[in-house]
Amino acid sequence: MHSPPDYGKMLRSFAKRASRASRALSPLPRLCYRGVAAFEISRDVQRAIDNRQAIVALESTIVTHGMPYPRNVATALDVEALVRSRGALPATIGVIDGKLRVGLTREEIECLGRNAQSSQKISRRDFPIVLGEKLAGGTTVSATAFAARKAGIEVFVTGGIGGVHRGAEVSFDVSADLTELGRTPVAVVCAGVKSILDVGLTLEYLETQGVCVVTFGETDDFPAFFTRDSGFKSNWNVATATECAKLIREGFALNTGSGIVVAVPIPEENAADSRIIENSIREGIAEAERLNIKGRHLTPFLLKYINEKTDGASLRANVALVKNNAIVGADIAVELAKLKQETTQEQDDRSPVIIGASIVDFVAKVDSGAELRQDGSTNPGRISQSFGGVGRNVAECVARLGERPHFISATGNDQTGELLRRHWKEQVPGCGNHDAGMLILGDHSTATYCVVLRGDGEVQLAVGDMAINDVIDPRRDRDRLIRARLVCIDGNLNVDAMRFVCTTRRGHVWFEPACVEKAKRPILAGVHRLLTHMTPNYAELVSFCEALGIRVEDGDPVVGTVQLCEKLLDYVPCVVTTLGERGVVVARDWRRLPGRDVGRCGRIVDGKSYAHFAPARGNLMPVHVTSVNGAGDSLTGGMIAGTLKGYSMSNCVRAGLRAAYASLLWKNTVSNQLDISDFTEEELEKWGPDFEDVSSFLREN
């Protein structure tokens, strides 16, 4: 006879392996941005972006084409050190092994500098080639500005921008930097344009492109790289970093789509003799024509030629002006970050509050084809870990769609809790300083769920340690609950916590049931009439309604949902029920909960509407579903984000469905590929079929 399986020993073995897997997890050095494998942001830079800290983007052609080795590397590292010394984070941008990287390491800068002769000079137009062919090189102003904007960095420091070349009336040689500035809202701190260019025509071209040009300091003289005065004027000047930061903030808030040039004259003690520089330029241009040097090779040739003709004076001036620009740019970035923090603090006072469970899931799956042995021995397989919990999933989705939720939860003072909190701070956008609501309880374990799967994926054994969710306490956040634009609670809260939230709150209270049994808790707490929104699945809807004495009479989920909601809307004015592949049914009482979009979500019957949205009708369901875990929570998060943005009801539902769709394709719970640009009302209007009125499914009186 076989002895009974020792499940305790199995779980102890599993727990040890899961713990080792947890300890092995460490932040990856880079983040793939929005699913674009060729665009990477370093972890430090991404964290600073999420936390709205001061960041300065730096170009890398100064390393590959601006100076000889090793002066190029030394200067680049000195510039980074100067930026850090002023309180900002440097983010040098370049291409390594076919990857456009924001935030190069010291080793990568050294590699580019040492191999400068074989490195490419990369403008925006060159990305398809250098990325496709897995090349390496330095990014010019146009390419760096593009990458900085894509990453969300607003201040970019360089030596000097490109411009209209001398003789452009014949050659039509105009730098891509100028057109890039006309379509990319980045503030470029520079020493004006290089003296080898036609400064007057460059300023005219910038005006045509709608680019604001200001001189930093007490004068409005426009500098000419090696020298302080080009003989031309900027339209404006700004005297301080604070003044410049305000200009940048207001300019970009207007969303004109164009950049800003902040021209910083080289310090007087470092400026070169303008007559010597001009003579060297003229000779260099003549020599370039003789050698037929044109295009991207012209500027590096002229800079080298001028340096040789001036016995290194131009190079010394170049180094000095770049460092000076770095100081000014870092100061501007710091002041800009302060302005953003002030604005963010004002917004945080009314941030949405989401209250619910935080769970770490451990899944152990035996290798396919292997028989699960239950005699205490180790089974070959894979162990994975992910972060879950209904409230946590909803909060992460809301954060990834551009809002900044205040998340109230509870974690233990243990290694698992530390792992969960670190993920929230470091990998959920905008939440680095927003974890004050995650209470740490030393006398409880962080909520965990452990499951053992057979090779065919069937559950063999599961254990959940969820006791900590019963002690989630929102009372210390009373003022936040009152001020918040919206509050969401999940079914894991105990009835006393639910009662406190709903009786304290005046305004939107959103309920995400979490499971069939917990769907009844608002009724047990006596606060179901204080809810404004619910997002149950069909089983949770039936459970909630049965607790109210409302029975379903039709077995079809769409028909049954409409018939249940006919009565339920007397308690909760907006109910969005998820039906899996059949989409969602949206029921709303427009008299109790007014809003935009009246009539688009079904025909109004006694002030109420009932509409069905089926993604399958629009061929929107994914062919291959990776995981259904987290899809419902993502739908709720997407709808909440849409509501906070003031979207119409139909577009809020579309936002929820689009977030849920992304979750179905993602291996864990909430997809980290959510792109805010896909969730504008204009984009959502294009997505999916219209709503189908289903008010005809109401019971006949």
XYZ file of C-alpha atoms in Angstrom:
701
model
C 0.000 0.000 0.000
C 1.130 3.483 -0.757
C 1.492 5.797 2.191
C -0.685 8.948 2.034
C 1.019 11.931 0.421
C 2.884 14.185 2.820
C 1.360 17.507 1.735
C 3.127 19.327 4.547
C 6.501 18.218 3.248
C 5.449 19.137 -0.303
C 4.552 22.634 0.771
C 7.750 23.101 2.778
C 9.805 22.049 -0.236
C 7.784 24.339 -2.473
C 8.105 27.247 -0.057
C 11.896 26.921 0.033
C 12.122 26.971 -3.749
C 9.690 29.865 -4.011
C 11.743 31.811 -1.480
C 14.908 31.186 -3.498
C 13.089 32.383 -6.614
C 12.040 35.544 -4.794
C 15.551 36.307 -3.588
C 16.916 35.745 -7.068
C 14.634 38.430 -8.437
C 16.405 41.757 -8.805
C 15.564 44.804 -10.926
C 16.587 44.384 -14.515
C 19.086 47.002 -15.688
C 16.788 48.266 -18.430
C 13.136 48.570 -19.300
C 11.742 47.822 -22.736
C 9.632 50.875 -23.504
C 6.020 50.235 -24.511
C 6.861 46.965 -26.151
C 9.435 48.449 -28.537
C 12.347 46.051 -28.116
C 14.853 48.424 -29.736
C 14.137 51.269 -27.273
C 15.410 50.841 -23.720
C 15.422 53.068 -20.658
C 17.781 52.386 -17.776
C 16.157 51.488 -14.491
C 17.496 54.597 -12.719
C 16.195 56.906 -15.421
C 12.792 55.225 -15.524
C 12.485 55.498 -11.750
C 13.345 59.210 -11.917
C 10.795 59.745 -14.689
C 8.087 57.970 -12.699
C 8.886 60.023 -9.599
C 9.030 63.316 -11.513
C 12.636 63.953 -10.519
C 15.062 66.264 -12.331
C 16.594 64.597 -15.399
C 18.908 65.942 -18.090
C 19.219 64.163 -21.440
C 22.692 64.220 -23.011
C 23.680 63.432 -26.597
C 26.484 61.089 -27.542
C 27.898 62.454 -30.812
C 30.205 64.509 -28.621
C 31.684 61.125 -27.678
C 31.752 59.582 -31.153
C 32.320 62.566 -33.444
C 32.906 65.707 -31.395
C 36.266 65.111 -29.717
C 39.279 62.795 -29.945
C 39.738 59.866 -27.570
C 40.229 59.908 -24.583
C 39.152 63.560 -24.230
C 35.681 62.620 -25.509
C 35.027 60.032 -22.795
C 36.522 62.175 -20.029
C 34.356 65.131 -21.055
C 31.184 63.015 -21.235
C 31.788 61.591 -17.758
C 32.680 65.031 -16.357
C 29.429 66.408 -17.776
C 27.446 63.610 -16.132
C 29.204 64.324 -12.816
C 28.373 68.034 -13.090
C 24.700 67.256 -13.716
C 24.605 65.009 -10.649
C 26.381 67.629 -8.529
C 23.554 70.090 -9.271
C 20.866 67.632 -8.127
C 19.723 66.165 -11.453
C 20.134 62.734 -13.031
C 22.085 62.563 -16.317
C 20.647 60.371 -19.086
C 23.162 60.005 -21.900
C 21.478 58.671 -25.035
C 23.100 56.514 -27.700
C 22.765 53.361 -29.766
C 24.495 50.182 -28.577
C 24.132 46.875 -30.454
C 21.089 48.109 -32.338
C 19.332 49.384 -29.192
C 18.417 53.041 -28.699
C 19.297 53.443 -25.035
C 18.356 56.228 -22.650
C 20.811 56.274 -19.768
C 24.112 54.818 -20.930
C 26.403 53.214 -18.376
C 29.989 54.359 -17.847
C 31.173 51.240 -19.678
C 28.927 51.955 -22.667
C 30.194 55.542 -22.916
C 33.766 54.264 -22.766
C 32.991 51.711 -25.483
C 31.508 54.351 -27.797
C 34.441 56.699 -27.208
C 37.138 54.107 -27.750
C 35.508 52.863 -30.950
C 34.552 56.289 -32.247
C 36.029 55.726 -35.704
C 33.722 52.768 -36.357
C 30.672 54.380 -34.704
C 27.806 55.842 -36.696
C 26.638 59.439 -36.511
C 22.930 58.880 -36.004
C 20.183 61.303 -36.928
C 16.458 60.522 -36.722
C 16.477 59.324 -40.331
C 19.107 56.672 -39.551
C 17.154 54.722 -36.935
C 15.734 52.074 -39.311
C 19.228 51.206 -40.573
C 21.261 51.307 -37.354
C 18.605 49.472 -35.350
C 17.872 46.957 -38.073
C 21.549 46.233 -38.708
C 22.376 46.158 -34.958
C 24.947 48.962 -35.262
C 26.334 51.337 -32.632
C 26.811 55.087 -32.664
C 26.265 58.518 -31.197
C 22.936 60.306 -31.453
C 22.828 63.822 -32.863
C 20.604 66.568 -31.518
C 17.651 65.438 -33.653
C 17.941 61.785 -32.619
C 18.572 62.629 -28.960
C 15.646 65.058 -28.799
C 13.397 62.396 -30.324
C 14.513 59.767 -27.788
C 14.296 62.169 -24.847
C 10.749 63.118 -25.714
C 9.771 59.475 -26.181
C 11.132 58.699 -22.726
C 9.403 61.712 -21.154
C 12.481 63.903 -20.523
C 11.962 67.614 -21.176
C 15.453 69.111 -20.699
C 18.270 68.193 -23.061
C 21.829 69.565 -22.895
C 24.213 69.668 -25.848
C 27.155 71.747 -27.072
C 25.491 73.470 -29.992
C 22.627 72.651 -32.324
C 22.939 72.163 -36.059
C 21.548 74.729 -38.434
C 21.515 76.164 -41.938
C 24.931 75.612 -43.532
C 26.750 78.395 -45.310
C 25.858 78.236 -48.965
C 22.554 76.468 -48.255
C 20.909 78.548 -51.023
C 22.829 76.263 -53.379
C 23.317 73.047 -51.400
C 20.002 73.118 -49.465
C 22.010 71.746 -46.544
C 19.806 72.331 -43.484
C 20.314 70.288 -40.326
C 17.596 67.857 -39.249
C 18.006 69.377 -35.785
C 15.888 72.342 -36.827
C 12.932 70.377 -38.160
C 13.111 68.078 -35.127
C 12.845 71.071 -32.819
C 9.816 72.183 -34.791
C 7.924 68.982 -33.985
C 9.391 67.759 -30.685
C 8.615 69.572 -27.408
C 12.007 69.392 -25.711
C 13.997 72.283 -24.221
C 17.499 72.200 -25.714
C 20.146 73.963 -23.633
C 23.061 74.819 -25.919
C 25.709 77.433 -26.757
C 23.692 78.537 -29.772
C 24.625 77.159 -33.177
C 28.076 76.186 -34.280
C 30.032 79.066 -35.765
C 30.598 77.089 -38.967
C 26.911 77.657 -39.834
C 24.886 80.590 -41.114
C 23.544 81.904 -37.819
C 21.088 84.417 -39.280
C 19.420 81.911 -41.604
C 19.310 79.360 -38.801
C 17.363 81.756 -36.586
C 14.991 82.510 -39.465
C 14.429 78.801 -40.002
C 13.740 78.223 -36.288
C 11.143 80.989 -36.390
C 9.484 79.341 -39.378
C 9.369 76.060 -37.416
C 7.673 77.791 -34.469
C 10.605 77.231 -32.108
C 10.933 79.642 -29.175
C 14.532 80.908 -28.886
C 15.742 82.568 -25.681
C 19.172 83.591 -24.425
C 20.027 82.607 -20.857
C 21.486 85.478 -18.849
C 21.272 89.258 -18.752
C 21.630 89.860 -22.495
C 19.609 88.862 -25.541
C 22.719 88.350 -27.690
C 22.545 85.007 -29.477
C 25.823 83.111 -28.943
C 27.876 81.412 -31.660
C 29.279 78.352 -29.906
C 32.978 79.245 -29.438
C 32.133 82.929 -28.978
C 29.601 84.800 -26.844
C 28.042 86.943 -29.552
C 27.080 85.960 -33.095
C 25.946 89.461 -34.064
C 22.297 88.328 -33.906
C 19.674 88.646 -31.188
C 17.240 86.243 -29.559
C 13.656 87.423 -29.273
C 13.763 86.974 -25.481
C 16.111 86.389 -22.604
C 15.662 84.645 -19.249
C 17.868 85.630 -16.339
C 17.485 82.642 -13.977
C 16.905 78.892 -14.014
C 13.607 79.392 -12.196
C 12.378 81.841 -14.816
C 13.446 79.466 -17.574
C 11.699 76.501 -15.902
C 8.441 78.450 -15.728
C 8.785 79.331 -19.403
C 9.303 75.653 -20.301
C 6.398 74.464 -18.169
C 3.947 76.961 -19.602
C 5.201 76.487 -23.148
C 4.791 72.727 -23.092
C 1.470 72.904 -21.226
C 0.046 74.737 -24.227
C 0.991 71.707 -26.348
C 2.184 73.614 -29.400
C 4.251 70.593 -30.395
C 7.493 72.513 -30.898
C 10.654 72.732 -28.825
C 12.480 75.544 -27.051
C 16.095 76.619 -27.602
C 17.831 77.979 -24.503
C 21.049 79.592 -25.787
C 23.769 79.914 -23.130
C 26.791 82.090 -23.988
C 30.138 80.458 -23.262
C 31.792 81.927 -20.118
C 33.875 84.936 -21.109
C 37.109 83.484 -19.744
C 36.700 80.418 -21.979
C 35.596 82.139 -25.187
C 37.821 81.871 -28.260
C 39.016 84.809 -30.381
C 36.224 85.377 -32.891
C 38.607 86.528 -35.679
C 40.818 83.448 -35.379
C 37.747 81.174 -35.311
C 36.178 82.842 -38.358
C 39.400 82.634 -40.395
C 39.770 78.962 -39.487
C 36.164 78.295 -40.503
C 36.600 79.898 -43.908
C 39.778 77.921 -44.533
C 38.102 74.725 -43.333
C 35.106 75.186 -45.609
C 37.400 75.760 -48.581
C 39.385 72.638 -47.709
C 36.169 70.592 -47.335
C 35.036 71.723 -50.795
C 38.385 70.755 -52.224
C 38.128 67.282 -50.669
C 34.429 67.000 -51.557
C 33.434 66.439 -47.919
C 29.678 66.930 -47.465
C 26.655 65.886 -45.432
C 27.118 64.202 -42.085
C 30.916 64.184 -42.454
C 31.212 67.955 -42.857
C 30.727 69.103 -39.249
C 33.197 66.611 -37.677
C 35.764 67.520 -40.362
C 35.418 71.243 -39.725
C 35.589 70.891 -35.932
C 38.778 68.858 -36.242
C 40.246 71.298 -38.773
C 39.478 74.324 -36.586
C 40.965 72.638 -33.542
C 44.217 71.993 -35.375
C 44.347 75.544 -36.764
C 43.748 77.100 -33.338
C 46.301 74.890 -31.552
C 43.543 73.276 -29.468
C 41.877 76.536 -28.406
C 38.567 75.555 -30.041
C 38.563 72.158 -28.317
C 39.211 73.758 -24.939
C 36.351 76.178 -25.604
C 34.142 73.269 -26.682
C 34.784 71.393 -23.441
C 34.196 74.522 -21.354
C 30.903 75.424 -23.037
C 29.522 71.886 -22.770
C 30.255 71.807 -19.044
C 28.734 75.245 -18.579
C 25.636 74.156 -20.483
C 25.400 71.080 -18.236
C 25.363 73.253 -15.118
C 22.692 75.565 -16.514
C 20.617 72.677 -17.881
C 20.761 70.778 -14.587
C 19.678 73.882 -12.651
C 16.749 74.348 -15.037
C 15.768 70.676 -14.715
C 15.852 70.922 -10.908
C 13.640 74.015 -10.921
C 11.288 72.374 -13.415
C 11.032 69.305 -11.158
C 10.172 71.562 -8.197
C 7.350 73.162 -10.183
C 6.062 69.728 -11.124
C 6.249 68.520 -7.530
C 4.213 71.531 -6.410
C 1.611 70.790 -9.062
C 1.708 67.090 -8.237
C 1.166 67.810 -4.542
C -1.939 69.790 -5.402
C -3.147 66.899 -7.555
C -2.219 64.314 -4.907
C -4.587 65.967 -2.456
C -7.395 64.755 -4.727
C -5.798 61.574 -6.026
C -8.103 58.600 -6.508
C -8.008 56.249 -3.528
C -8.026 52.515 -4.149
C -8.345 50.154 -1.185
C -7.827 46.422 -1.319
C -5.652 43.367 -1.302
C -1.992 42.998 -2.246
C -0.974 39.400 -2.900
C 2.163 37.645 -4.094
C 1.366 34.547 -6.168
C 3.706 31.559 -6.386
C 2.940 28.942 -9.022
C 4.783 25.619 -9.208
C 4.126 23.579 -12.353
C 5.504 20.120 -12.912
C 7.226 19.617 -16.252
C 4.876 18.557 -19.030
C 4.765 14.791 -19.333
C 6.178 14.212 -15.856
C 4.023 12.498 -13.261
C 3.469 14.487 -10.070
C 5.047 12.490 -7.252
C 3.483 12.969 -3.845
C 5.930 10.958 -1.770
C 7.892 13.976 -0.540
C 10.544 13.930 -3.271
C 11.340 16.922 -5.438
C 9.391 17.154 -8.693
C 11.103 18.680 -11.737
C 9.275 21.783 -12.934
C 9.135 25.548 -12.949
C 8.328 28.047 -10.226
C 7.073 31.506 -11.110
C 6.128 34.492 -9.031
C 3.823 37.410 -9.832
C 2.091 40.249 -8.034
C -1.672 40.230 -7.629
C -4.532 41.184 -5.399
C -7.667 42.844 -6.776
C -7.039 46.281 -5.289
C -3.359 46.213 -6.242
C -4.176 45.186 -9.830
C -6.760 47.946 -10.211
C -4.366 50.527 -8.763
C -1.524 49.457 -11.064
C -3.745 49.696 -14.146
C -4.947 53.172 -13.130
C -1.326 54.263 -12.587
C -0.165 52.900 -15.954
C -2.905 54.933 -17.636
C -1.522 58.206 -16.316
C -3.329 58.733 -13.003
C -1.631 58.668 -9.596
C -3.683 56.529 -7.207
C -3.215 56.475 -3.456
C -3.299 52.763 -2.724
C -4.346 51.569 0.744
C -3.425 47.994 1.573
C -1.528 45.907 4.104
C 1.692 43.902 3.841
C 3.752 42.004 6.350
C 7.160 43.029 7.635
C 8.724 40.143 5.764
C 10.761 39.418 2.658
C 7.690 38.828 0.502
C 6.186 42.141 1.556
C 9.437 43.928 0.804
C 9.435 42.379 -2.663
C 5.859 43.506 -3.283
C 6.462 47.051 -2.028
C 9.645 47.358 -4.090
C 7.775 46.339 -7.231
C 5.114 48.969 -6.508
C 7.686 51.722 -5.924
C 10.109 50.884 -8.723
C 8.022 49.440 -11.543
C 4.565 51.009 -11.319
C 4.723 54.418 -13.085
C 4.321 57.468 -10.893
C 4.022 55.553 -7.618
C 7.554 55.789 -6.262
C 6.524 58.188 -3.486
C 2.956 56.983 -3.347
C 3.138 53.936 -1.102
C 2.327 55.588 2.218
C -0.997 53.754 2.298
C 0.652 50.303 2.202
C 0.589 49.591 5.920
C 3.377 47.287 7.147
C 2.215 44.913 9.891
C 4.900 43.010 11.775
C 2.469 40.522 13.329
C 1.026 39.357 9.983
C 2.432 37.627 6.917
C 2.086 39.270 3.526
C -0.821 37.735 1.632
C 0.422 34.885 -0.558
C -1.164 32.287 -2.753
C 0.720 29.088 -3.540
C -0.518 26.601 -6.120
C 0.941 23.329 -7.400
C -0.058 22.394 -10.940
C 0.225 19.095 -12.730
C 1.980 19.000 -16.084
C -1.371 19.461 -17.859
C -2.027 22.662 -15.917
C -4.679 21.257 -13.582
C -4.524 22.372 -9.952
C -3.266 19.660 -7.641
C -2.898 21.675 -4.466
C -3.400 25.318 -3.467
C -2.877 27.183 -0.217
C -3.687 30.823 0.443
C -2.537 32.932 3.376
C -4.937 35.887 3.157
C -5.580 36.758 6.809
C -3.843 40.134 6.516
C -6.550 41.402 4.149
C -9.055 41.318 7.001
C -7.109 44.023 8.840
C -6.705 46.564 6.017
C -7.473 49.810 7.829
C -8.457 52.984 5.896
C -9.265 55.044 9.001
C -5.950 56.898 9.084
C -6.668 58.112 5.524
C -10.005 59.726 6.368
C -9.060 63.146 4.950
C -7.905 61.573 1.693
C -11.179 59.693 1.382
C -13.090 62.932 1.704
C -10.966 64.887 -0.809
C -10.460 62.116 -3.385
C -12.065 62.447 -6.782
C -12.990 58.775 -6.658
C -12.697 55.865 -4.215
C -12.585 52.185 -5.162
C -12.872 49.309 -2.691
C -12.467 45.616 -3.375
C -14.396 42.788 -1.735
C -11.477 41.780 0.470
C -12.228 44.586 2.946
C -14.027 43.525 6.092
C -17.521 44.916 6.674
C -16.371 47.483 9.265
C -13.789 48.915 6.846
C -16.389 49.055 4.079
C -18.826 50.820 6.377
C -16.211 53.394 7.368
C -15.243 54.161 3.761
C -18.774 54.449 2.416
C -20.146 56.544 5.294
C -17.085 58.847 5.311
C -16.966 59.303 1.576
C -19.165 61.833 -0.238
C -19.006 61.079 -3.943
C -18.072 58.217 -6.239
C -17.527 54.874 -4.510
C -16.611 52.053 -6.861
C -16.992 48.409 -5.786
C -14.985 45.542 -7.319
C -16.388 42.329 -5.731
C -13.213 40.142 -5.883
C -15.138 36.846 -5.669
C -18.648 35.385 -5.393
C -18.714 35.116 -1.613
C -17.187 38.551 -0.948
C -19.576 40.210 -3.412
C -22.179 40.253 -0.606
C -20.082 42.233 1.885
C -21.489 45.721 1.080
C -24.950 44.345 1.817
C -23.767 42.811 5.097
C -22.219 46.195 5.929
C -25.476 47.945 5.042
C -23.765 50.328 2.601
C -24.858 48.957 -0.778
C -27.019 52.032 -1.408
C -23.928 54.233 -1.033
C -22.117 52.584 -3.960
C -22.172 54.434 -7.280
C -20.423 51.857 -9.505
C -20.002 48.088 -9.550
C -17.945 45.922 -11.909
C -18.885 42.299 -11.099
C -18.653 39.232 -13.304
C -21.909 37.411 -13.898
C -21.524 35.006 -10.966
C -20.717 37.890 -8.594
C -23.700 39.845 -9.909
C -26.036 36.898 -9.222
C -24.588 36.520 -5.713
C -25.019 40.247 -4.932
C -28.571 40.289 -6.264
C -29.610 37.102 -4.437
C -28.508 38.718 -1.169
C -30.963 41.521 -1.997
C -33.714 39.058 -2.871
C -33.434 39.672 -6.625
C -33.596 36.438 -8.637
C -32.523 35.713 -12.178
C -35.167 34.183 -14.457
C -33.270 33.674 -17.709
C -30.281 31.374 -18.137
C -28.633 33.475 -20.856
C -26.020 35.728 -19.190
C -26.795 38.789 -21.338
C -30.566 38.518 -20.806
C -30.120 37.583 -17.152
C -27.812 40.531 -16.512
C -30.292 43.017 -17.956
C -33.163 41.558 -15.936
C -31.143 41.610 -12.694
C -29.928 45.163 -13.280
C -33.475 46.403 -13.844
C -33.975 46.072 -10.073
C -30.363 46.507 -8.999
C -30.156 50.032 -10.471
C -32.520 51.115 -7.683
C -29.582 50.463 -5.326
C -26.425 51.012 -7.431
C -26.809 53.509 -10.337
C -24.065 52.083 -12.602
C -23.359 48.366 -13.037
C -20.906 47.037 -15.625
C -21.028 43.245 -15.724
C -18.261 41.248 -17.402
C -19.276 38.162 -19.368
C -15.932 36.808 -20.542
C -15.763 36.384 -24.308
C -19.282 37.795 -24.607
C -18.056 41.209 -23.506
C -19.858 43.431 -20.997
C -23.360 44.646 -20.238
C -23.582 48.276 -19.152
C -26.592 49.303 -17.073
C -26.984 52.863 -15.822
C -29.581 55.039 -14.129
C -28.947 58.445 -15.722
C -31.244 60.229 -13.280
C -29.235 59.208 -10.214
C -25.844 59.336 -11.972
C -25.863 61.965 -14.740
C -23.060 62.120 -17.296
C -22.042 62.477 -20.909
C -23.096 60.054 -23.600
C -26.785 59.781 -22.770
C -28.326 57.621 -25.484
C -25.085 56.073 -26.773
C -25.217 53.361 -24.133
C -28.627 52.085 -25.088
C -32.153 53.449 -25.321
C -33.352 55.296 -22.222
C -36.228 53.464 -20.489
C -37.562 55.263 -17.400
C -34.206 57.040 -17.093
C -32.245 53.784 -17.370
C -30.267 52.277 -20.218
C -28.949 48.787 -20.958
C -26.279 48.137 -23.574
C -24.137 45.191 -24.645
C -20.587 45.586 -25.904
C -19.186 42.410 -27.464
C -15.507 42.652 -28.503
C -15.885 39.429 -30.500
C -18.198 41.273 -32.910
C -15.339 43.594 -33.798
C -12.784 40.778 -34.001
C -11.047 42.267 -30.971
C -10.632 39.094 -28.922
C -7.044 37.802 -29.015
C -6.416 34.617 -30.947
C -4.238 33.245 -28.165
C -4.982 34.140 -24.553
C -1.860 34.006 -22.390
C -3.601 34.480 -19.035
C -7.063 35.521 -17.873
C -5.684 36.423 -14.446
C -6.150 40.154 -13.902
C -8.350 40.852 -16.940
C -11.392 41.810 -14.861
C -9.302 44.002 -12.571
C -7.752 45.691 -15.622
C -11.222 46.407 -16.975
C -12.113 48.129 -13.705
C -8.823 50.052 -13.714
C -9.326 51.169 -17.313
C -12.859 52.377 -16.595
C -11.723 54.260 -13.487
C -8.909 55.945 -15.450
C -11.394 56.962 -18.144
C -13.789 58.338 -15.522
C -11.001 60.388 -13.917
C -10.130 61.823 -17.335
C -13.749 62.891 -17.822
C -14.451 60.504 -20.692
C -17.932 59.638 -21.884
C -19.484 56.469 -20.479
C -19.031 54.523 -23.719
C -15.348 55.464 -23.916
C -14.794 54.580 -20.252
C -16.067 51.098 -21.052
C -13.885 50.941 -24.157
C -10.877 51.958 -22.036
C -11.680 49.163 -19.600
C -12.046 46.581 -22.349
C -8.862 47.692 -24.037
C -6.931 47.344 -20.759
C -8.497 43.915 -20.182
C -7.564 42.865 -23.721
C -3.919 43.788 -23.049
C -4.028 41.768 -19.820
C -5.201 38.668 -21.710
C -2.045 38.834 -23.808
C 0.242 39.350 -20.800
C 1.807 36.557 -18.761
C 1.057 38.141 -15.371
C -1.852 40.273 -14.165
C -1.714 43.879 -15.429
C 0.103 44.412 -18.717
C 3.125 46.713 -18.540
C 2.647 47.441 -22.244
C -0.284 49.821 -21.713
C 0.351 52.942 -23.797
C -1.478 56.086 -22.716
C -1.599 57.288 -26.329
C -3.932 54.353 -27.119
C -6.385 55.535 -24.472
C -7.291 59.014 -25.711
C -10.966 59.507 -26.521
C -10.067 59.897 -30.193
C -8.354 56.490 -30.230
C -11.046 54.802 -28.162
C -13.744 56.020 -30.552
C -11.998 54.050 -33.310
C -11.777 50.918 -31.220
C -14.468 48.302 -31.460
C -18.125 48.220 -32.500
C -20.826 50.466 -31.099
C -22.990 49.444 -28.174
C -26.034 47.314 -28.864
C -29.216 48.318 -27.055
C -30.561 45.360 -25.051
C -33.397 47.013 -23.138
C -35.761 44.628 -24.972
C -34.586 41.902 -22.566
C -36.403 43.542 -19.651
C -39.114 41.477 -17.992
C -42.627 42.034 -19.230
C -44.792 43.450 -16.459
